[in-house]
Amino acid sequence: MESISNRRVSPLKMTWSMAKKEWADLLRELGQPTFRSKQIWQWLYAKGAQSFDEMTNLPAALRTALAERLSLAPWAPLETVADEGGTTKLLLECEDGERIESVVIPSGGEAATLCVSTQAGCAFKCAFCATGQLGLSRNLEAGEIVGQLFTARAATSFHIDHLVFMGMGEPFANYDNVLKAVRIFNDQDGLAIGARRITLSTCGVVPGIKRLADEGLQVELAISLHAPDDALRSRLMPVNNRWPVAELIAACRDYNAATRRIVTFEYTLVDGLNDTRLCASALADLIDPSFARVNLIPLSPVAHFDGNRPSPARCEAFAAILRRRGINVTLRHSKGSALSAACGQLRGEQGTGNRERGPGNGGKNVEL
Ligand code: SAH
């Protein structure tokens, strides 16, 4: 805590990164009663204060002391691009120049889901994901994850009531900071975003799934599966060499047993590659409807990957095979592709938004 009490630090790296206990520690250091930490927490997260001066139930000297040490300066996006349906991609620059993206996805009326990034780049190199092409630069701080919500709120008029950790990066490769951010989002005295409105998505980092099962949180878990067998999955997702399909499915079953949450398997359909009838049957063999459901997402185009999105009829045929086996399936089309804001297209680059008008129809992952 010395670093906090002695110098002014970036709002993203520190202010929004601080857990409730860290606020209590700082206030103790400043000779203040600890109940002040709850007051500050409410100002920050329930009332959305943009400066310590607004915190009128704090003594003036404390407000000054905090403002000398911490900043609440907003994190302005470098670029904001929106399509007709309101899907909005925000390009953000971290203090050290790393660039990340968040996507606001309208879900009907004023409501929207925010898709947050957890790392600058990604180390996992899934074949069709643009972020994986970048390699990993670094983990984001909890504050850089929480800060994405404040930026998205300021940049759009939507009421963000759901969060998906499906932006750049692998959440379970940055486990501690991600969980810290989840607890800040979820805290009842603050933002109070319900755990069931928060989805963590992983490419299959099994130790992360196991840890999450023991957190006592009711967050939703999504698994990027994309293939029903080890041979094909290892070709598409190198992570499968480390944690193969059977181990991954077993961890998901255990997650369901511990939390009673139904696990969602994300399956990106690539024409002629993993969208065959054989793949559909093999997938149906893996998925037990009592603990899992399937989201099918036709491939979003990315420059480096030589594959196509299957025809709607092929996607529907794949879904039908799963449905006949009693599996809860949603066929979605990934929104935001005109902005390069769709699943797997986030590269943290400026000017990737192609502002051509397409048929605007709301959020990413809308049912077909
Ligand atoms: N690393 C985490 C979080 C990223 S979520 C994870 O893998 O789950 C982004 C989702 O988009 C993942 O399901 C990913 O596999 C999927 N995706 C990646 N590239 C895609 C593409 N070109 N088209 C459609 N979906 C893609």
Coordinates of C-alpha atoms and ligand atoms in Angstrom, one line a residue:
M1 CA 0.0 0.0 0.0
E2 CA 3.0 2.3 0.3
S3 CA 2.9 2.9 -3.4
I4 CA -0.7 4.2 -3.1
S5 CA -0.2 6.5 -0.1
N6 CA 3.0 8.1 -1.5
R7 CA 2.4 9.0 -5.1
R8 CA -0.3 9.8 -7.6
V9 CA -1.0 6.8 -9.8
S10 CA -2.9 6.0 -12.9
P11 CA -6.6 5.7 -12.3
L12 CA -6.7 2.5 -14.3
K13 CA -3.8 0.8 -12.8
M14 CA -4.7 1.7 -9.2
T15 CA -8.0 3.4 -8.4
W16 CA -10.2 1.0 -10.2
S17 CA -8.0 -1.9 -9.3
M18 CA -8.5 -1.5 -5.6
A19 CA -10.5 -4.2 -3.8
K20 CA -12.7 -3.1 -0.9
K21 CA -10.0 -4.3 1.5
E22 CA -7.3 -2.2 -0.2
W23 CA -9.5 0.9 0.3
A24 CA -9.9 0.0 4.0
D25 CA -6.1 -0.4 4.3
L26 CA -5.4 2.9 2.6
L27 CA -7.9 4.7 4.9
R28 CA -6.3 3.2 7.9
E29 CA -3.0 4.4 6.7
L30 CA -4.5 7.9 6.3
G31 CA -5.8 7.7 9.9
Q32 CA -9.4 7.4 8.9
P33 CA -12.1 5.2 10.2
T34 CA -12.7 2.2 7.9
F35 CA -16.4 2.9 7.4
R36 CA -15.1 5.6 5.0
S37 CA -14.1 2.9 2.6
K38 CA -17.7 1.9 2.1
Q39 CA -18.7 5.5 1.6
I40 CA -16.0 5.9 -1.1
W41 CA -16.9 2.6 -2.7
Q42 CA -20.5 3.7 -3.0
W43 CA -19.4 7.0 -4.5
L44 CA -17.2 5.3 -7.0
Y45 CA -19.4 2.3 -8.0
A46 CA -23.0 3.1 -7.1
K47 CA -23.1 6.8 -7.7
G48 CA -20.4 7.0 -10.4
A49 CA -18.5 9.9 -9.0
Q50 CA -16.0 11.4 -11.4
S51 CA -13.9 13.3 -8.8
F52 CA -13.2 13.0 -5.1
D53 CA -14.7 16.5 -4.7
E54 CA -18.1 15.1 -5.3
M55 CA -17.8 12.9 -2.3
T56 CA -19.5 15.4 0.0
N57 CA -19.9 13.1 3.0
L58 CA -16.1 12.8 3.3
P59 CA -14.1 15.4 5.3
A60 CA -12.6 18.0 2.9
A61 CA -9.1 17.1 4.1
L62 CA -9.6 13.5 3.2
R63 CA -10.9 14.4 -0.3
T64 CA -7.8 16.5 -0.8
A65 CA -5.6 13.7 0.4
L66 CA -7.2 11.2 -1.9
A67 CA -7.1 13.5 -4.9
E68 CA -3.4 14.0 -4.3
R69 CA -2.8 10.3 -4.4
L70 CA -5.3 8.9 -6.8
S71 CA -7.0 10.1 -10.0
L72 CA -10.5 9.5 -11.3
A73 CA -9.7 10.9 -14.7
P74 CA -11.9 9.2 -17.4
W75 CA -10.3 6.8 -19.9
A76 CA -11.1 8.4 -23.2
P77 CA -11.3 6.0 -26.2
L78 CA -8.9 6.7 -29.1
E79 CA -11.6 5.7 -31.5
T80 CA -15.3 4.9 -31.3
V81 CA -17.1 3.3 -34.2
A82 CA -20.7 2.2 -34.2
D83 CA -22.9 0.4 -36.8
E84 CA -26.5 1.1 -37.5
G85 CA -27.7 -1.4 -34.9
G86 CA -25.8 0.4 -32.2
T87 CA -22.9 -2.2 -31.8
T88 CA -20.1 0.1 -30.8
K89 CA -16.4 -0.7 -30.7
L90 CA -14.1 1.3 -28.5
L91 CA -10.4 1.4 -29.1
L92 CA -8.5 2.2 -25.8
E93 CA -4.9 3.0 -25.2
C94 CA -3.4 2.0 -21.9
E95 CA -0.8 4.2 -20.1
D96 CA 2.1 2.2 -21.6
G97 CA 0.7 2.5 -25.2
E98 CA -0.9 -1.0 -25.3
R99 CA -4.1 -0.9 -27.3
I100 CA -7.2 -3.0 -26.4
E101 CA -10.8 -3.0 -27.5
S102 CA -14.2 -3.2 -25.9
V103 CA -17.5 -3.8 -27.7
V104 CA -20.9 -2.5 -26.6
I105 CA -23.6 -4.9 -27.9
P106 CA -27.2 -3.6 -27.7
S107 CA -29.6 -6.3 -26.4
G108 CA -32.9 -4.5 -26.9
G109 CA -34.2 -1.1 -25.9
E110 CA -31.7 0.8 -23.8
A111 CA -29.9 -2.4 -22.6
A112 CA -26.6 -3.6 -23.7
T113 CA -23.9 -6.2 -23.0
L114 CA -20.3 -5.1 -22.7
C115 CA -17.6 -7.4 -24.1
V116 CA -14.4 -6.7 -22.2
S117 CA -10.7 -7.5 -23.0
T118 CA -8.6 -9.2 -20.3
Q119 CA -5.1 -9.1 -22.0
A120 CA -3.3 -6.9 -24.5
G121 CA -2.9 -9.5 -27.2
C122 CA -3.2 -13.2 -26.5
A123 CA -0.8 -16.1 -26.4
F124 CA -3.1 -19.0 -27.4
K125 CA -3.0 -18.7 -31.2
C126 CA -6.4 -20.2 -32.0
A127 CA -6.3 -20.6 -35.8
F128 CA -9.1 -18.3 -36.8
C129 CA -8.8 -15.6 -34.1
A130 CA -7.2 -12.3 -35.1
T131 CA -6.2 -11.5 -31.5
G132 CA -4.1 -14.6 -31.3
Q133 CA -2.0 -13.4 -34.3
L134 CA -0.7 -10.5 -32.2
G135 CA 0.9 -12.7 -29.5
L136 CA 0.7 -11.7 -25.9
S137 CA 1.9 -8.2 -24.8
R138 CA 0.7 -8.3 -21.2
N139 CA -2.1 -9.0 -18.7
L140 CA -4.5 -6.2 -18.0
E141 CA -4.7 -4.9 -14.4
A142 CA -8.1 -5.3 -12.7
G143 CA -8.6 -1.5 -13.0
E144 CA -8.0 -1.7 -16.8
I145 CA -10.8 -4.2 -17.0
V146 CA -13.2 -2.3 -14.7
G147 CA -12.2 0.9 -16.4
Q148 CA -13.6 -0.4 -19.7
L149 CA -17.1 -0.3 -18.2
F150 CA -16.8 3.4 -17.2
T151 CA -15.5 4.3 -20.6
A152 CA -18.3 2.4 -22.4
R153 CA -20.8 4.1 -20.2
A154 CA -19.5 7.5 -21.0
A155 CA -19.1 6.8 -24.7
T156 CA -22.6 5.4 -25.3
S157 CA -26.1 6.0 -24.1
F158 CA -26.8 2.3 -23.3
H159 CA -27.5 0.8 -19.9
I160 CA -24.9 -1.9 -19.6
D161 CA -26.4 -4.7 -17.6
H162 CA -24.4 -7.8 -18.8
L163 CA -20.7 -8.4 -19.1
V164 CA -19.0 -11.0 -21.3
F165 CA -15.2 -11.6 -20.9
M166 CA -14.9 -12.3 -24.6
G167 CA -12.8 -9.5 -25.9
M168 CA -9.0 -9.7 -26.5
G169 CA -7.1 -12.2 -24.4
E170 CA -7.7 -15.3 -22.4
P171 CA -9.3 -14.6 -19.0
F172 CA -7.9 -17.6 -17.2
A173 CA -4.4 -16.7 -18.3
N174 CA -4.9 -13.6 -16.2
Y175 CA -6.9 -15.3 -13.5
D176 CA -6.3 -13.1 -10.4
N177 CA -6.9 -9.8 -12.1
V178 CA -10.0 -11.1 -13.9
L179 CA -11.5 -12.4 -10.6
K180 CA -10.7 -9.2 -8.9
A181 CA -12.5 -7.3 -11.6
V182 CA -15.5 -9.7 -11.4
R183 CA -15.8 -9.1 -7.7
I184 CA -15.7 -5.4 -8.2
F185 CA -18.4 -5.6 -10.9
N186 CA -20.5 -7.9 -8.7
D187 CA -20.2 -6.1 -5.4
Q188 CA -23.6 -5.4 -3.9
D189 CA -22.6 -2.0 -2.5
G190 CA -21.4 -0.8 -5.9
L191 CA -22.1 -1.7 -9.5
A192 CA -24.0 -4.8 -8.4
I193 CA -23.9 -6.5 -11.7
G194 CA -25.3 -10.0 -10.8
A195 CA -22.9 -12.9 -11.2
R196 CA -25.4 -14.6 -13.6
R197 CA -25.1 -11.6 -15.8
I198 CA -21.3 -12.0 -16.1
T199 CA -19.9 -14.6 -18.5
L200 CA -16.3 -15.8 -18.4
S201 CA -15.2 -17.4 -21.6
T202 CA -12.1 -19.6 -21.9
C203 CA -10.4 -21.4 -24.8
G204 CA -10.1 -24.4 -22.4
V205 CA -7.6 -23.6 -19.6
V206 CA -8.7 -26.4 -17.3
P207 CA -7.0 -25.2 -14.1
G208 CA -8.9 -21.9 -14.4
I209 CA -12.2 -23.8 -14.7
K210 CA -11.3 -25.7 -11.5
R211 CA -10.4 -22.6 -9.6
L212 CA -13.5 -20.8 -10.7
A213 CA -15.7 -23.7 -9.5
D214 CA -14.3 -23.1 -6.0
E215 CA -14.8 -19.3 -5.9
G216 CA -18.4 -19.5 -4.6
L217 CA -19.6 -17.3 -7.4
Q218 CA -22.5 -17.9 -9.7
V219 CA -20.9 -16.6 -12.9
E220 CA -21.7 -18.1 -16.2
L221 CA -18.9 -20.2 -17.9
A222 CA -18.5 -20.4 -21.7
I223 CA -16.0 -22.7 -23.3
S224 CA -14.7 -22.1 -26.8
L225 CA -14.8 -25.7 -28.1
H226 CA -15.0 -25.4 -31.9
A227 CA -14.3 -29.1 -32.6
P228 CA -15.6 -32.4 -31.1
D229 CA -12.4 -34.4 -31.2
D230 CA -8.7 -34.0 -30.3
A231 CA -7.3 -34.2 -33.8
L232 CA -9.4 -31.4 -35.2
R233 CA -9.4 -29.3 -32.0
S234 CA -5.6 -29.4 -31.7
R235 CA -5.4 -28.2 -35.3
L236 CA -7.6 -25.3 -34.6
M237 CA -6.6 -24.6 -31.0
P238 CA -3.1 -25.5 -29.8
V239 CA -4.3 -25.3 -26.2
N240 CA -6.0 -28.6 -26.8
N241 CA -2.5 -30.3 -26.8
R242 CA -2.2 -29.3 -23.1
W243 CA -5.8 -29.9 -22.0
P244 CA -7.6 -32.3 -24.4
V245 CA -11.3 -32.6 -25.0
A246 CA -12.1 -35.3 -22.4
E247 CA -10.3 -33.4 -19.7
L248 CA -12.0 -30.2 -20.6
I249 CA -15.5 -31.7 -20.6
A250 CA -14.9 -33.4 -17.3
A251 CA -13.9 -30.0 -15.8
C252 CA -17.1 -28.5 -17.1
R253 CA -19.2 -31.3 -15.6
D254 CA -17.5 -30.6 -12.3
Y255 CA -18.1 -26.9 -12.7
N256 CA -21.8 -27.6 -13.2
A257 CA -21.9 -29.9 -10.2
A258 CA -20.3 -27.2 -8.0
T259 CA -22.3 -24.2 -9.2
R260 CA -25.4 -25.6 -10.8
R261 CA -24.7 -23.3 -13.7
I262 CA -25.3 -24.7 -17.2
V263 CA -22.1 -24.4 -19.2
T264 CA -22.2 -22.9 -22.7
F265 CA -20.1 -24.4 -25.4
E266 CA -19.2 -21.9 -28.1
Y267 CA -18.7 -23.6 -31.5
T268 CA -17.6 -21.5 -34.5
L269 CA -18.8 -23.0 -37.7
V270 CA -16.3 -23.1 -40.6
D271 CA -17.5 -24.3 -43.9
G272 CA -16.4 -27.9 -44.7
L273 CA -14.1 -28.1 -41.7
N274 CA -16.0 -28.6 -38.5
D275 CA -19.6 -28.2 -39.8
T276 CA -20.1 -31.7 -41.2
R277 CA -22.9 -34.1 -40.0
L278 CA -20.2 -36.3 -38.6
C279 CA -18.9 -33.4 -36.4
A280 CA -22.4 -32.6 -35.3
S281 CA -23.0 -36.2 -34.2
A282 CA -19.7 -36.3 -32.4
L283 CA -20.5 -33.0 -30.7
A284 CA -23.9 -34.4 -29.6
D285 CA -22.1 -37.4 -28.1
L286 CA -20.0 -35.1 -26.0
I287 CA -22.7 -32.7 -24.7
D288 CA -24.9 -33.9 -22.0
P289 CA -28.0 -31.6 -22.0
S290 CA -28.2 -31.8 -18.2
F291 CA -25.1 -29.6 -17.8
A292 CA -24.4 -27.9 -21.1
R293 CA -25.8 -26.0 -24.0
V294 CA -24.3 -25.0 -27.4
N295 CA -24.0 -21.7 -29.1
L296 CA -23.2 -22.0 -32.8
I297 CA -21.5 -19.0 -34.4
P298 CA -20.8 -18.9 -38.1
L299 CA -17.1 -17.8 -38.7
S300 CA -16.4 -14.1 -38.8
P301 CA -14.1 -13.3 -41.7
V302 CA -10.5 -12.6 -40.6
A303 CA -7.6 -11.9 -43.0
H304 CA -5.1 -14.6 -41.9
F305 CA -7.5 -17.6 -41.8
D306 CA -8.4 -19.4 -45.0
G307 CA -11.9 -20.5 -44.2
N308 CA -15.5 -19.5 -44.9
R309 CA -18.7 -19.1 -43.1
P310 CA -21.1 -22.0 -44.0
S311 CA -24.4 -21.2 -45.7
P312 CA -27.4 -20.6 -43.4
A313 CA -28.8 -23.9 -44.6
R314 CA -25.6 -25.8 -43.5
C315 CA -25.6 -24.0 -40.1
E316 CA -29.3 -24.9 -39.6
A317 CA -28.7 -28.5 -40.5
F318 CA -25.9 -28.7 -38.0
A319 CA -28.1 -27.2 -35.3
A320 CA -30.9 -29.6 -36.2
I321 CA -28.8 -32.6 -35.5
L322 CA -28.0 -31.3 -32.0
R323 CA -31.6 -30.5 -31.3
R324 CA -32.7 -33.9 -32.3
R325 CA -30.4 -35.2 -29.6
G326 CA -32.2 -33.0 -27.0
I327 CA -29.4 -30.4 -26.8
N328 CA -30.3 -26.8 -26.2
V329 CA -28.8 -25.0 -29.3
T330 CA -28.7 -21.4 -30.3
L331 CA -27.6 -20.4 -33.8
R332 CA -26.2 -16.9 -33.6
H333 CA -24.6 -14.6 -36.0
S334 CA -21.8 -12.6 -34.7
K335 CA -22.6 -8.9 -34.8
G336 CA -20.2 -6.1 -35.5
S337 CA -18.3 -7.6 -38.4
A338 CA -18.6 -4.4 -40.4
L339 CA -16.6 -2.8 -37.6
S340 CA -14.2 -5.7 -37.2
A341 CA -15.8 -5.9 -33.8
A342 CA -17.2 -9.4 -34.0
C343 CA -16.0 -12.6 -32.3
G344 CA -12.3 -13.2 -33.1
Q345 CA -11.8 -9.9 -35.0
L346 CA -10.3 -7.7 -32.3
R347 CA -6.8 -6.6 -33.1
G348 CA -6.5 -3.3 -31.2
E349 CA -6.0 -1.4 -34.4
Q350 CA -7.2 2.0 -35.3
G351 CA -9.3 2.5 -38.4
T352 CA -10.4 -1.1 -38.6
G353 CA -14.0 0.1 -38.6
N354 CA -15.5 -0.1 -42.0
R355 CA -18.4 2.3 -41.8
E356 CA -20.3 0.8 -44.7
R357 CA -23.9 0.4 -43.8
G358 CA -25.1 -3.2 -43.4
P359 CA -28.5 -4.3 -42.2
G360 CA -28.5 -3.1 -38.6
N361 CA -30.0 -5.6 -36.3
G362 CA -28.8 -5.1 -32.8
G363 CA -26.1 -6.9 -30.7
K364 CA -23.4 -9.4 -31.4
N365 CA -24.6 -12.9 -31.1
V366 CA -28.2 -12.3 -32.0
E367 CA -30.3 -15.3 -32.8
L368 CA -30.8 -15.9 -36.5
Ligands
SAH1 N1 -9.9 -16.5 -25.0 C1 -11.3 -16.6 -24.6 C2 -12.1 -15.3 -24.8 C3 -12.2 -14.8 -26.2 S1 -13.9 -15.1 -26.6 C4 -12.0 -17.7 -25.4 O1 -11.3 -18.3 -26.2 O2 -13.1 -18.1 -25.0 C5 -13.9 -14.9 -28.4 C6 -14.7 -16.0 -29.0 O3 -14.7 -15.8 -30.4 C7 -14.1 -17.3 -28.7 O4 -15.1 -18.3 -28.6 C8 -13.3 -17.5 -30.0 O5 -13.0 -18.9 -30.3 C9 -14.3 -17.0 -31.0 N2 -13.7 -16.6 -32.3 C10 -12.4 -16.4 -32.6 N3 -12.2 -16.1 -33.8 C11 -13.4 -16.2 -34.4 C12 -13.9 -16.0 -35.8 N4 -13.0 -15.6 -36.7 N5 -15.2 -16.1 -36.0 C13 -16.0 -16.4 -35.0 N6 -15.7 -16.6 -33.7 C14 -14.4 -16.5 -33.5

